[in-house]
Tab-separated table of C-alpha atoms in Angstrom:
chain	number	residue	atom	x	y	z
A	1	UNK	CA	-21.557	96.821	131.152
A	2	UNK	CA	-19.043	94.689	128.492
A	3	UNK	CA	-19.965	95.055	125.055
A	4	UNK	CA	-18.743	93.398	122.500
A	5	UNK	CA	-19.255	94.688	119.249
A	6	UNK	CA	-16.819	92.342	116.964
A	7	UNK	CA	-15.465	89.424	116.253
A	8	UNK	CA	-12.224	90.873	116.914
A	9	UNK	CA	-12.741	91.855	120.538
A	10	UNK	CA	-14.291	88.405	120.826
A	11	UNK	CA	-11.341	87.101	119.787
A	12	UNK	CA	-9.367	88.924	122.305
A	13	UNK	CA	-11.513	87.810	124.839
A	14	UNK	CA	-11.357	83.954	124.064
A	15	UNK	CA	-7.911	84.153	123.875
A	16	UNK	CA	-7.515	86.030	127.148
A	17	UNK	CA	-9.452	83.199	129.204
A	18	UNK	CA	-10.005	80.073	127.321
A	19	UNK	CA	-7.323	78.297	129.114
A	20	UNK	CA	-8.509	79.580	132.565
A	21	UNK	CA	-11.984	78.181	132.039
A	22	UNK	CA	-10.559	75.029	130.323
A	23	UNK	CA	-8.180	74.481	133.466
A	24	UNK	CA	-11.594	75.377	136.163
A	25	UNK	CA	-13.880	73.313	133.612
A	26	UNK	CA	-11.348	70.186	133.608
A	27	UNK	CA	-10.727	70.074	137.765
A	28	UNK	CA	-14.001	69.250	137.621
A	29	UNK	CA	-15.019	67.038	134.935
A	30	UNK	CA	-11.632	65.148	134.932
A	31	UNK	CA	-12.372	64.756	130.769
A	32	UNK	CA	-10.833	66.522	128.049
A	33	UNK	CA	-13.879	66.208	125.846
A	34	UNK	CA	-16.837	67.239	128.249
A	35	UNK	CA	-13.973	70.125	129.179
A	36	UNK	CA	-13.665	71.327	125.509
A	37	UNK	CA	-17.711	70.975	124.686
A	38	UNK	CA	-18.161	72.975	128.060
A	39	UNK	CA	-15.916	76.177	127.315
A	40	UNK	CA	-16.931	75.785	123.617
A	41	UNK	CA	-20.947	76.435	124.745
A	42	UNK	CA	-19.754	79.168	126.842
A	43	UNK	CA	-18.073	81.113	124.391
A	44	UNK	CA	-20.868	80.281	121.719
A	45	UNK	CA	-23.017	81.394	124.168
A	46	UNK	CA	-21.166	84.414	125.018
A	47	UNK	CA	-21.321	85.206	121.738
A	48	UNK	CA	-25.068	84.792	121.143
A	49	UNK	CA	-25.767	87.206	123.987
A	50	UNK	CA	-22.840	89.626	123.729
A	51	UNK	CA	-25.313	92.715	123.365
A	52	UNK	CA	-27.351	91.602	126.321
A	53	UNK	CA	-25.170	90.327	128.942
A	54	UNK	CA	-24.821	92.475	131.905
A	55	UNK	CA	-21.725	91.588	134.151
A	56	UNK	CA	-21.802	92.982	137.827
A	57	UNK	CA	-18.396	91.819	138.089
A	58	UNK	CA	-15.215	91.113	136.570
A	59	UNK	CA	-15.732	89.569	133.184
A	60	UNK	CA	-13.365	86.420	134.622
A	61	UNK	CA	-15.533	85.957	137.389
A	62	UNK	CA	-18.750	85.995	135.044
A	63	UNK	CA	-16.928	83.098	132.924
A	64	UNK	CA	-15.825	81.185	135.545
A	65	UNK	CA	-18.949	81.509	136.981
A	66	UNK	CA	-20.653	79.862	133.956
A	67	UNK	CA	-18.154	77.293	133.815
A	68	UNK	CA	-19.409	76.309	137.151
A	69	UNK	CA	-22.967	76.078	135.869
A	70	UNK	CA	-22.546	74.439	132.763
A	71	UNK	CA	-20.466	71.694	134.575
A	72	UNK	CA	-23.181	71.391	137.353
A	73	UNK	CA	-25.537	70.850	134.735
A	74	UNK	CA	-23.447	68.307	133.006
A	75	UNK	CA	-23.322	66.322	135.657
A	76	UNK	CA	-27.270	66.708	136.454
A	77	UNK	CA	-28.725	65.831	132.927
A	78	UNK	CA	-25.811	63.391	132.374
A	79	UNK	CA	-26.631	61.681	136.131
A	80	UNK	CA	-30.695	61.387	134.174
A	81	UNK	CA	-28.957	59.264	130.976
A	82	UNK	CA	-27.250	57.089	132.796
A	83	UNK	CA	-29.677	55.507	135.329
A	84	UNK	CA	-32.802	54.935	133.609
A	85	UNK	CA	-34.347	53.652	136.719
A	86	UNK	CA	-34.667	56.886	138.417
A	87	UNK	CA	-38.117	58.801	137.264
A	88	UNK	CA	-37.239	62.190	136.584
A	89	UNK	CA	-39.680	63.759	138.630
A	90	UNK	CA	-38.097	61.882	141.828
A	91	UNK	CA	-34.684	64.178	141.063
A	92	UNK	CA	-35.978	67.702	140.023
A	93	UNK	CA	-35.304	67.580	136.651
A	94	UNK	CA	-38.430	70.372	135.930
A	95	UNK	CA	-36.296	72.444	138.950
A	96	UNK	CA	-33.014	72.563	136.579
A	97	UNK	CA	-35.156	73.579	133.741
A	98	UNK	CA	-36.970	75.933	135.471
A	99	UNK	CA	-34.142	77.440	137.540
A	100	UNK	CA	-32.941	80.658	136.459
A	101	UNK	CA	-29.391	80.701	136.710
A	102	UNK	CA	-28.922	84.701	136.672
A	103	UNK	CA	-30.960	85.227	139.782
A	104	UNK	CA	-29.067	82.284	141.416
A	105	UNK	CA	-25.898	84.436	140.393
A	106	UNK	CA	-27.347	87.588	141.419
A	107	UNK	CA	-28.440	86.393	144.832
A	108	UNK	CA	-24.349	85.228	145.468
A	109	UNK	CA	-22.991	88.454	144.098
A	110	UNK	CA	-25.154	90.410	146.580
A	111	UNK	CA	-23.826	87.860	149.566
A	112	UNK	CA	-20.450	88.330	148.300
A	113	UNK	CA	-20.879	92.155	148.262
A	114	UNK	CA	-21.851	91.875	152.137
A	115	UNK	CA	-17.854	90.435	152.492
A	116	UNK	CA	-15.268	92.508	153.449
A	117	UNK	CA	-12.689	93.011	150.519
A	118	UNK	CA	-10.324	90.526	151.451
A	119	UNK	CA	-13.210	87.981	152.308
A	120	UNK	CA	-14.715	88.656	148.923
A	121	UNK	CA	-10.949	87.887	147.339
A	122	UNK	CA	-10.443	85.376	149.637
A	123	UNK	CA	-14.266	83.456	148.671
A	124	UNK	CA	-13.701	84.487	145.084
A	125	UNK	CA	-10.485	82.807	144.571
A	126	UNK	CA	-11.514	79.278	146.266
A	127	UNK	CA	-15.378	78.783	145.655
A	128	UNK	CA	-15.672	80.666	142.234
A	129	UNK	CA	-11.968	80.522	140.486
A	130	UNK	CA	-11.230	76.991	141.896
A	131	UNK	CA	-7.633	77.939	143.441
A	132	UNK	CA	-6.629	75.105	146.587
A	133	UNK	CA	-6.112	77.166	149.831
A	134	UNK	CA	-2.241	76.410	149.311
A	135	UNK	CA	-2.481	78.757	146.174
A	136	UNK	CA	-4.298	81.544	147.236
A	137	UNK	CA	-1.735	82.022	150.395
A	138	UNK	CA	0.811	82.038	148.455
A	139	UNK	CA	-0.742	84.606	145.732
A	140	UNK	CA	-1.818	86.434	148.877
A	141	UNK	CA	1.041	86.097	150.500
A	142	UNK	CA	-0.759	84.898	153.373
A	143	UNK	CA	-0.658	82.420	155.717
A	144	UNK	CA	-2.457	78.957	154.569
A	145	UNK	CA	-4.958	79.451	157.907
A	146	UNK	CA	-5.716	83.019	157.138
A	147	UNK	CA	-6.932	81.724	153.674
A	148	UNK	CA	-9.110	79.019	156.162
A	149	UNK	CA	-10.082	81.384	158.290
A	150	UNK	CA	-11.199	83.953	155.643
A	151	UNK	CA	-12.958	81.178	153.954
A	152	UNK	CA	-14.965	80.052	156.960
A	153	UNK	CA	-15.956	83.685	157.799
A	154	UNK	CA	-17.163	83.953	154.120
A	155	UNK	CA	-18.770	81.165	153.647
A	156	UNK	CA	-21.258	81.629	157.131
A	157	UNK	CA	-22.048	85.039	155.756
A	158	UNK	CA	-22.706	83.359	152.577
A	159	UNK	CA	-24.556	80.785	153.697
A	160	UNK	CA	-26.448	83.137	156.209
A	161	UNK	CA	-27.258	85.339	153.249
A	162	UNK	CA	-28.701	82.712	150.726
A	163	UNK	CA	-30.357	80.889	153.719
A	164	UNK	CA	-33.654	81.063	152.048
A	165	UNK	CA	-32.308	79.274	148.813
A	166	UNK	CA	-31.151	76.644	150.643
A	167	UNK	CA	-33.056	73.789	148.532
A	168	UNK	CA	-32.183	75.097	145.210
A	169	UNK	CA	-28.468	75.697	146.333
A	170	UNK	CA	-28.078	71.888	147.630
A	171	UNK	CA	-29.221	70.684	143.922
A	172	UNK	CA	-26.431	72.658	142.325
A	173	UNK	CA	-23.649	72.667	144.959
């Protein structure tokens, strides 16, 4: 378990990974803004719940991890402003309030964990740090269809594993 007990080691932290989450936020969003408001609520957040945060993995992959969430739920609630035609009980918006993130998260770490070690790298890397399959060979130092071939291995195991969540998992990914 991380704790952070001051603003120092906070610091530390936010200057350790604010440009990796800005750089993961931004390949998504495409928008300097909505990136900087999106690592800026995560590290306010962070903050908030420093003392009851429990990370079952690396502290990168719990950020980059909530990166992914906060820019999935961009897009949702932004999606709802922007067509006022749509009633919002047609798209699920009760289902994102409702959803709880951290057994979403929970449920993929314990698929992940199923993964051999270089599948969990391998799956890590792509679908939660956002590196192309041309970067993690080459950080690897792997062939570009080992990466594939890890990947597709990974991602039926996944898949297989969080088979009951299927209708939650299409809303987010």
């Amino acid at each position: 378990m991380l704790l952070v007990n001051s603003p120092k080691q906070f610091e530390e932290i936010f200057n350790e990974y604010w440009e990796v989450l800005y750089k993961a936020a931004f390949n998504r969003t495409k928008d300097q803004a909505i990136t900087e408001d999106i690592v800026q609520e995560i590290f306010i957040d962070f903050w908030q719940r420093r003392k009851e945060i429990q990370i079952k993995t690396s502290l990168k992959a719990y950020l980059l991890t909530a990166v992914k969430y906060k820019v999935i739920k961009h897009f949702a609630f932004s999606d709802l402003h922007t067509n006022n035609l749509l009633d919002c009980e047609e798209i699920g918006i009760h289902d994102y309030n409702k959803m709880e993130f951290d057994d979403l998260y929970d449920a993929l770490e314990i698929a992940i964990e199923k993964l051999s070690p270089r599948c969990q790298l391998v799956f890590r890397m792509s679908r939660i740090e956002g590196y192309s399959t041309c970067e993690i060979a080459s950080k690897l130092d792997i062939s570009t269809q080992t990466v594939h071939n890890q990947l597709s291995k990974s991602l039926g195991i996944v898949r297989k594993e969080l088979k009951h969540l299927t209708p939650i998992l299409l809303m987010f990914f």
